[in-house]
mmCIF file of N, CA and C in Angstrom:
data_model
loop_
_atom_site.group_PDB
_atom_site.id
_atom_site.type_symbol
_atom_site.label_atom_id
_atom_site.label_comp_id
_atom_site.label_asym_id
_atom_site.label_seq_id
_atom_site.Cartn_x
_atom_site.Cartn_y
_atom_site.Cartn_z
ATOM 1 N N MET A 10 2.215 4.189 11.356
ATOM 2 C CA MET A 10 0.917 4.264 10.718
ATOM 3 C C MET A 10 0.985 5.311 9.624
ATOM 4 N N SER A 11 0.691 4.911 8.436
ATOM 5 C CA SER A 11 0.730 5.833 7.313
ATOM 6 C C SER A 11 -0.583 6.586 7.241
ATOM 7 N N ASP A 12 -0.487 7.873 7.201
ATOM 8 C CA ASP A 12 -1.678 8.697 7.100
ATOM 9 C C ASP A 12 -1.273 9.995 6.423
ATOM 10 N N PRO A 13 -1.795 10.264 5.243
ATOM 11 C CA PRO A 13 -1.357 11.440 4.504
ATOM 12 C C PRO A 13 -1.824 12.764 5.104
ATOM 13 N N GLY A 14 -2.568 12.735 6.177
ATOM 14 C CA GLY A 14 -3.016 13.966 6.788
ATOM 15 C C GLY A 14 -4.408 14.388 6.361
ATOM 16 N N LYS A 15 -4.935 13.737 5.371
ATOM 17 C CA LYS A 15 -6.289 14.040 4.902
ATOM 18 C C LYS A 15 -7.108 12.763 5.013
ATOM 19 N N SER A 16 -7.586 12.492 6.192
ATOM 20 C CA SER A 16 -8.308 11.248 6.379
ATOM 21 C C SER A 16 -9.397 11.431 7.414
ATOM 22 N N TYR A 17 -9.993 10.357 7.786
ATOM 23 C CA TYR A 17 -11.057 10.370 8.784
ATOM 24 C C TYR A 17 -10.503 10.396 10.202
ATOM 25 N N ARG A 18 -9.208 10.258 10.362
ATOM 26 C CA ARG A 18 -8.611 10.252 11.698
ATOM 27 C C ARG A 18 -8.235 11.673 12.120
ATOM 28 N N THR A 19 -8.352 11.927 13.406
ATOM 29 C CA THR A 19 -7.897 13.210 13.930
ATOM 30 C C THR A 19 -6.392 13.142 14.138
ATOM 31 N N ARG A 20 -5.760 14.291 14.247
ATOM 32 C CA ARG A 20 -4.315 14.318 14.494
ATOM 33 C C ARG A 20 -3.971 13.632 15.813
ATOM 34 N N ASP A 21 -4.815 13.832 16.813
ATOM 35 C CA ASP A 21 -4.574 13.197 18.110
ATOM 36 C C ASP A 21 -4.619 11.676 18.000
ATOM 37 N N GLU A 22 -5.582 11.167 17.222
ATOM 38 C CA GLU A 22 -5.692 9.716 17.058
ATOM 39 C C GLU A 22 -4.478 9.152 16.329
ATOM 40 N N VAL A 23 -4.030 9.844 15.296
ATOM 41 C CA VAL A 23 -2.847 9.394 14.554
ATOM 42 C C VAL A 23 -1.637 9.378 15.475
ATOM 43 N N GLN A 24 -1.456 10.432 16.261
ATOM 44 C CA GLN A 24 -0.329 10.511 17.188
ATOM 45 C C GLN A 24 -0.402 9.400 18.236
ATOM 46 N N GLN A 25 -1.595 9.149 18.756
ATOM 47 C CA GLN A 25 -1.799 8.097 19.766
ATOM 48 C C GLN A 25 -1.410 6.729 19.208
ATOM 49 N N VAL A 26 -1.849 6.431 18.001
ATOM 50 C CA VAL A 26 -1.542 5.142 17.389
ATOM 51 C C VAL A 26 -0.037 5.029 17.128
ATOM 52 N N ARG A 27 0.567 6.096 16.654
ATOM 53 C CA ARG A 27 2.012 6.065 16.402
ATOM 54 C C ARG A 27 2.793 5.810 17.683
ATOM 55 N N GLN A 28 2.319 6.338 18.785
ATOM 56 C CA GLN A 28 3.028 6.172 20.049
ATOM 57 C C GLN A 28 2.790 4.798 20.677
ATOM 58 N N THR A 29 1.637 4.201 20.451
ATOM 59 C CA THR A 29 1.299 2.964 21.164
ATOM 60 C C THR A 29 1.297 1.703 20.314
ATOM 61 N N ARG A 30 1.101 1.833 18.986
ATOM 62 C CA ARG A 30 0.941 0.623 18.188
ATOM 63 C C ARG A 30 1.831 0.559 16.953
ATOM 64 N N ASP A 31 2.735 1.492 16.803
ATOM 65 C CA ASP A 31 3.634 1.484 15.648
ATOM 66 C C ASP A 31 4.626 0.330 15.792
ATOM 67 N N PRO A 32 4.589 -0.651 14.874
ATOM 68 C CA PRO A 32 5.446 -1.832 15.025
ATOM 69 C C PRO A 32 6.942 -1.506 15.003
ATOM 70 N N ILE A 33 7.340 -0.495 14.262
ATOM 71 C CA ILE A 33 8.763 -0.146 14.229
ATOM 72 C C ILE A 33 9.183 0.424 15.579
ATOM 73 N N GLN A 34 8.357 1.296 16.127
ATOM 74 C CA GLN A 34 8.675 1.873 17.427
ATOM 75 C C GLN A 34 8.661 0.806 18.521
ATOM 76 N N ILE A 35 7.731 -0.124 18.441
ATOM 77 C CA ILE A 35 7.668 -1.219 19.419
ATOM 78 C C ILE A 35 8.959 -2.044 19.367
ATOM 79 N N LEU A 36 9.424 -2.354 18.159
ATOM 80 C CA LEU A 36 10.662 -3.120 18.015
ATOM 81 C C LEU A 36 11.852 -2.340 18.560
ATOM 82 N N LYS A 37 11.926 -1.068 18.243
ATOM 83 C CA LYS A 37 13.021 -0.244 18.765
ATOM 84 C C LYS A 37 13.030 -0.272 20.294
ATOM 85 N N THR A 38 11.866 -0.091 20.883
ATOM 86 C CA THR A 38 11.762 -0.086 22.347
ATOM 87 C C THR A 38 12.215 -1.416 22.928
ATOM 88 N N ARG A 39 11.782 -2.504 22.328
ATOM 89 C CA ARG A 39 12.176 -3.828 22.838
ATOM 90 C C ARG A 39 13.673 -4.065 22.691
ATOM 91 N N LEU A 40 14.231 -3.646 21.569
ATOM 92 C CA LEU A 40 15.670 -3.809 21.376
ATOM 93 C C LEU A 40 16.456 -3.028 22.427
ATOM 94 N N LEU A 41 16.019 -1.824 22.706
ATOM 95 C CA LEU A 41 16.714 -0.993 23.699
ATOM 96 C C LEU A 41 16.524 -1.527 25.117
ATOM 97 N N GLU A 42 15.286 -1.906 25.460
ATOM 98 C CA GLU A 42 15.006 -2.401 26.808
ATOM 99 C C GLU A 42 15.740 -3.697 27.115
ATOM 100 N N ASN A 43 15.959 -4.520 26.109
ATOM 101 C CA ASN A 43 16.624 -5.803 26.309
ATOM 102 C C ASN A 43 18.117 -5.745 25.990
ATOM 103 N N ASN A 44 18.629 -4.533 25.860
ATOM 104 C CA ASN A 44 20.053 -4.322 25.579
ATOM 105 C C ASN A 44 20.552 -5.105 24.367
ATOM 106 N N MET A 45 19.703 -5.197 23.372
ATOM 107 C CA MET A 45 20.079 -5.888 22.145
ATOM 108 C C MET A 45 20.645 -4.919 21.109
ATOM 109 N N SER A 46 20.482 -3.621 21.369
ATOM 110 C CA SER A 46 20.991 -2.599 20.476
ATOM 111 C C SER A 46 21.086 -1.294 21.258
ATOM 112 N N THR A 47 21.861 -0.370 20.710
ATOM 113 C CA THR A 47 21.952 0.955 21.326
ATOM 114 C C THR A 47 21.199 1.951 20.452
ATOM 115 N N SER A 48 20.873 3.089 21.021
ATOM 116 C CA SER A 48 20.165 4.100 20.242
ATOM 117 C C SER A 48 21.028 4.602 19.086
ATOM 118 N N GLU A 49 22.350 4.618 19.281
ATOM 119 C CA GLU A 49 23.252 5.033 18.214
ATOM 120 C C GLU A 49 23.199 4.050 17.047
ATOM 121 N N GLU A 50 23.162 2.755 17.364
ATOM 122 C CA GLU A 50 23.071 1.740 16.304
ATOM 123 C C GLU A 50 21.755 1.883 15.541
ATOM 124 N N LEU A 51 20.674 2.113 16.263
ATOM 125 C CA LEU A 51 19.376 2.255 15.610
ATOM 126 C C LEU A 51 19.326 3.507 14.746
ATOM 127 N N LYS A 52 19.967 4.588 15.210
ATOM 128 C CA LYS A 52 20.028 5.804 14.402
ATOM 129 C C LYS A 52 20.839 5.568 13.134
ATOM 130 N N GLU A 53 21.921 4.817 13.245
ATOM 131 C CA GLU A 53 22.736 4.500 12.074
ATOM 132 C C GLU A 53 21.943 3.658 11.072
ATOM 133 N N ILE A 54 21.182 2.700 11.574
ATOM 134 C CA ILE A 54 20.335 1.882 10.687
ATOM 135 C C ILE A 54 19.314 2.770 9.986
ATOM 136 N N ALA A 55 18.679 3.670 10.731
ATOM 137 C CA ALA A 55 17.694 4.581 10.140
ATOM 138 C C ALA A 55 18.334 5.460 9.070
ATOM 139 N N ASN A 56 19.549 5.937 9.324
ATOM 140 C CA ASN A 56 20.252 6.751 8.331
ATOM 141 C C ASN A 56 20.576 5.950 7.077
ATOM 142 N N GLN A 57 20.978 4.687 7.250
ATOM 143 C CA GLN A 57 21.268 3.830 6.100
ATOM 144 C C GLN A 57 20.004 3.572 5.281
ATOM 145 N N VAL A 58 18.893 3.353 5.970
ATOM 146 C CA VAL A 58 17.618 3.117 5.282
ATOM 147 C C VAL A 58 17.216 4.362 4.497
ATOM 148 N N ARG A 59 17.318 5.528 5.139
ATOM 149 C CA ARG A 59 16.981 6.775 4.445
ATOM 150 C C ARG A 59 17.864 6.980 3.208
ATOM 151 N N ALA A 60 19.141 6.690 3.335
ATOM 152 C CA ALA A 60 20.059 6.850 2.207
ATOM 153 C C ALA A 60 19.694 5.896 1.069
ATOM 154 N N GLU A 61 19.342 4.672 1.418
ATOM 155 C CA GLU A 61 18.962 3.698 0.390
ATOM 156 C C GLU A 61 17.665 4.127 -0.306
ATOM 157 N N ILE A 62 16.713 4.611 0.456
ATOM 158 C CA ILE A 62 15.452 5.080 -0.130
ATOM 159 C C ILE A 62 15.702 6.294 -1.014
ATOM 160 N N ASP A 63 16.513 7.241 -0.533
ATOM 161 C CA ASP A 63 16.825 8.423 -1.337
ATOM 162 C C ASP A 63 17.500 8.041 -2.643
ATOM 163 N N ALA A 64 18.419 7.077 -2.592
ATOM 164 C CA ALA A 64 19.102 6.625 -3.808
ATOM 165 C C ALA A 64 18.112 5.978 -4.779
ATOM 166 N N ALA A 65 17.179 5.186 -4.253
ATOM 167 C CA ALA A 65 16.189 4.536 -5.112
ATOM 168 C C ALA A 65 15.255 5.566 -5.740
ATOM 169 N N VAL A 66 14.844 6.553 -4.970
ATOM 170 C CA VAL A 66 13.982 7.614 -5.505
ATOM 171 C C VAL A 66 14.720 8.393 -6.581
ATOM 172 N N ASN A 67 15.967 8.734 -6.313
ATOM 173 C CA ASN A 67 16.767 9.469 -7.293
ATOM 174 C C ASN A 67 16.937 8.660 -8.574
ATOM 175 N N PHE A 68 17.211 7.370 -8.421
ATOM 176 C CA PHE A 68 17.363 6.493 -9.586
ATOM 177 C C PHE A 68 16.065 6.454 -10.394
ATOM 178 N N SER A 69 14.938 6.328 -9.710
ATOM 179 C CA SER A 69 13.661 6.223 -10.424
ATOM 180 C C SER A 69 13.312 7.515 -11.148
ATOM 181 N N LYS A 70 13.765 8.652 -10.617
ATOM 182 C CA LYS A 70 13.467 9.931 -11.256
ATOM 183 C C LYS A 70 14.411 10.258 -12.401
ATOM 184 N N THR A 71 15.635 9.750 -12.356
ATOM 185 C CA THR A 71 16.637 10.142 -13.351
ATOM 186 C C THR A 71 16.926 9.083 -14.402
ATOM 187 N N ASP A 72 16.600 7.834 -14.140
ATOM 188 C CA ASP A 72 16.913 6.774 -15.094
ATOM 189 C C ASP A 72 15.973 6.844 -16.291
ATOM 190 N N THR A 73 16.455 6.395 -17.435
ATOM 191 C CA THR A 73 15.622 6.373 -18.634
ATOM 192 C C THR A 73 14.633 5.219 -18.561
ATOM 193 N N GLN A 74 13.589 5.323 -19.334
ATOM 194 C CA GLN A 74 12.600 4.252 -19.407
ATOM 195 C C GLN A 74 13.230 3.022 -20.055
ATOM 196 N N PRO A 75 12.877 1.832 -19.585
ATOM 197 C CA PRO A 75 13.406 0.620 -20.230
ATOM 198 C C PRO A 75 12.855 0.475 -21.646
ATOM 199 N N ASP A 76 13.586 -0.246 -22.461
ATOM 200 C CA ASP A 76 13.155 -0.512 -23.825
ATOM 201 C C ASP A 76 11.846 -1.296 -23.810
ATOM 202 N N ILE A 77 11.009 -1.058 -24.799
ATOM 203 C CA ILE A 77 9.714 -1.732 -24.884
ATOM 204 C C ILE A 77 9.871 -3.250 -24.951
ATOM 205 N N ASN A 78 11.006 -3.733 -25.456
ATOM 206 C CA ASN A 78 11.242 -5.176 -25.538
ATOM 207 C C ASN A 78 11.419 -5.811 -24.165
ATOM 208 N N GLU A 79 11.647 -4.988 -23.148
ATOM 209 C CA GLU A 79 11.802 -5.491 -21.781
ATOM 210 C C GLU A 79 10.459 -5.656 -21.071
ATOM 211 N N LEU A 80 9.364 -5.290 -21.732
ATOM 212 C CA LEU A 80 8.052 -5.284 -21.099
ATOM 213 C C LEU A 80 7.686 -6.635 -20.488
ATOM 214 N N TYR A 81 8.007 -7.709 -21.153
ATOM 215 C CA TYR A 81 7.629 -9.028 -20.658
ATOM 216 C C TYR A 81 8.808 -9.820 -20.107
ATOM 217 N N THR A 82 9.903 -9.160 -19.825
ATOM 218 C CA THR A 82 11.050 -9.834 -19.230
ATOM 219 C C THR A 82 10.717 -10.219 -17.795
ATOM 220 N N ASP A 83 11.060 -11.437 -17.423
ATOM 221 C CA ASP A 83 10.851 -11.944 -16.066
ATOM 222 C C ASP A 83 9.382 -11.974 -15.646
ATOM 223 N N VAL A 84 8.497 -12.234 -16.589
ATOM 224 C CA VAL A 84 7.075 -12.373 -16.282
ATOM 225 C C VAL A 84 6.752 -13.860 -16.265
ATOM 226 N N GLU A 85 6.108 -14.320 -15.209
ATOM 227 C CA GLU A 85 5.759 -15.740 -15.076
ATOM 228 C C GLU A 85 4.668 -16.087 -16.077
ATOM 229 N N THR A 86 4.894 -17.127 -16.860
ATOM 230 C CA THR A 86 3.910 -17.526 -17.859
ATOM 231 C C THR A 86 3.426 -18.956 -17.677
ATOM 232 N N THR A 87 3.866 -19.611 -16.623
ATOM 233 C CA THR A 87 3.450 -20.983 -16.392
ATOM 234 C C THR A 87 1.992 -21.000 -15.946
ATOM 235 N N ALA A 88 1.196 -21.843 -16.587
ATOM 236 C CA ALA A 88 -0.211 -21.961 -16.203
ATOM 237 C C ALA A 88 -0.324 -22.970 -15.065
ATOM 238 N N TYR A 89 -1.017 -22.591 -14.041
ATOM 239 C CA TYR A 89 -1.232 -23.467 -12.897
ATOM 240 C C TYR A 89 -2.702 -23.831 -12.822
ATOM 241 N N SER A 90 -2.975 -25.067 -12.468
ATOM 242 C CA SER A 90 -4.370 -25.469 -12.331
ATOM 243 C C SER A 90 -4.884 -25.045 -10.963
ATOM 244 N N VAL A 91 -6.147 -24.680 -10.942
ATOM 245 C CA VAL A 91 -6.795 -24.263 -9.708
ATOM 246 C C VAL A 91 -7.988 -25.176 -9.496
ATOM 247 N N ARG A 92 -8.036 -25.772 -8.320
ATOM 248 C CA ARG A 92 -9.119 -26.709 -8.029
ATOM 249 C C ARG A 92 -10.468 -26.013 -8.210
ATOM 250 N N GLY A 93 -11.365 -26.651 -8.936
ATOM 251 C CA GLY A 93 -12.695 -26.106 -9.147
ATOM 252 C C GLY A 93 -12.807 -25.184 -10.349
ATOM 253 N N CYS A 94 -11.709 -24.978 -11.053
ATOM 254 C CA CYS A 94 -11.725 -24.095 -12.224
ATOM 255 C C CYS A 94 -11.224 -24.861 -13.432
ATOM 256 N N GLU A 95 -11.941 -24.739 -14.500
ATOM 257 C CA GLU A 95 -11.535 -25.368 -15.744
ATOM 258 C C GLU A 95 -10.786 -24.342 -16.590
ATOM 259 N N PRO A 96 -9.633 -24.709 -17.132
ATOM 260 C CA PRO A 96 -8.886 -23.759 -17.962
ATOM 261 C C PRO A 96 -9.699 -23.241 -19.144
ATOM 262 N N SER A 97 -10.617 -24.052 -19.638
ATOM 263 C CA SER A 97 -11.398 -23.645 -20.799
ATOM 264 C C SER A 97 -12.272 -22.431 -20.504
ATOM 265 N N GLN A 98 -12.633 -22.210 -19.251
ATOM 266 C CA GLN A 98 -13.491 -21.069 -18.947
ATOM 267 C C GLN A 98 -12.729 -19.748 -19.024
ATOM 268 N N TYR A 99 -11.406 -19.813 -19.135
ATOM 269 C CA TYR A 99 -10.610 -18.600 -19.217
ATOM 270 C C TYR A 99 -10.112 -18.314 -20.627
ATOM 271 N N THR A 100 -10.491 -19.156 -21.579
ATOM 272 C CA THR A 100 -10.041 -18.919 -22.951
ATOM 273 C C THR A 100 -10.927 -17.851 -23.596
ATOM 274 N N ASP A 101 -10.400 -17.231 -24.609
ATOM 275 C CA ASP A 101 -11.105 -16.152 -25.297
ATOM 276 C C ASP A 101 -12.302 -16.724 -26.058
ATOM 277 N N VAL A 102 -13.491 -16.325 -25.664
ATOM 278 C CA VAL A 102 -14.720 -16.814 -26.312
ATOM 279 C C VAL A 102 -14.803 -16.340 -27.738
ATOM 280 N N ALA A 103 -14.324 -15.126 -27.998
ATOM 281 C CA ALA A 103 -14.371 -14.581 -29.349
ATOM 282 C C ALA A 103 -13.511 -15.402 -30.290
ATOM 283 N N ALA A 104 -12.430 -15.962 -29.800
ATOM 284 C CA ALA A 104 -11.540 -16.765 -30.647
ATOM 285 C C ALA A 104 -12.225 -18.049 -31.080
ATOM 286 N N LYS A 105 -13.197 -18.542 -30.298
ATOM 287 C CA LYS A 105 -13.885 -19.793 -30.631
ATOM 288 C C LYS A 105 -14.970 -19.561 -31.681
ATOM 289 N N SER A 106 -15.442 -18.338 -31.825
ATOM 290 C CA SER A 106 -16.558 -18.042 -32.748
ATOM 291 C C SER A 106 -16.111 -18.067 -34.179
#
């Protein structure tokens, strides 16, 4: 449960939810109880995840900004029809004047 510490929840409530309803913790418990993984394997996975996140954060902080020409690269431009909506209602009214 994500909670920055400044919210309407008390610390006890946050701790209670983390212990009883955290989906990651529930999965870990089930994997261990059913002998599908060991605690060492789960710790290794957690370390790999942390390393990947740290690398991504470092990359985002140190990499240069992309060129302005990349602004619209890989942007979907296909118009799709939506039932009950006419495409004409989304056109620029000022352009018609």
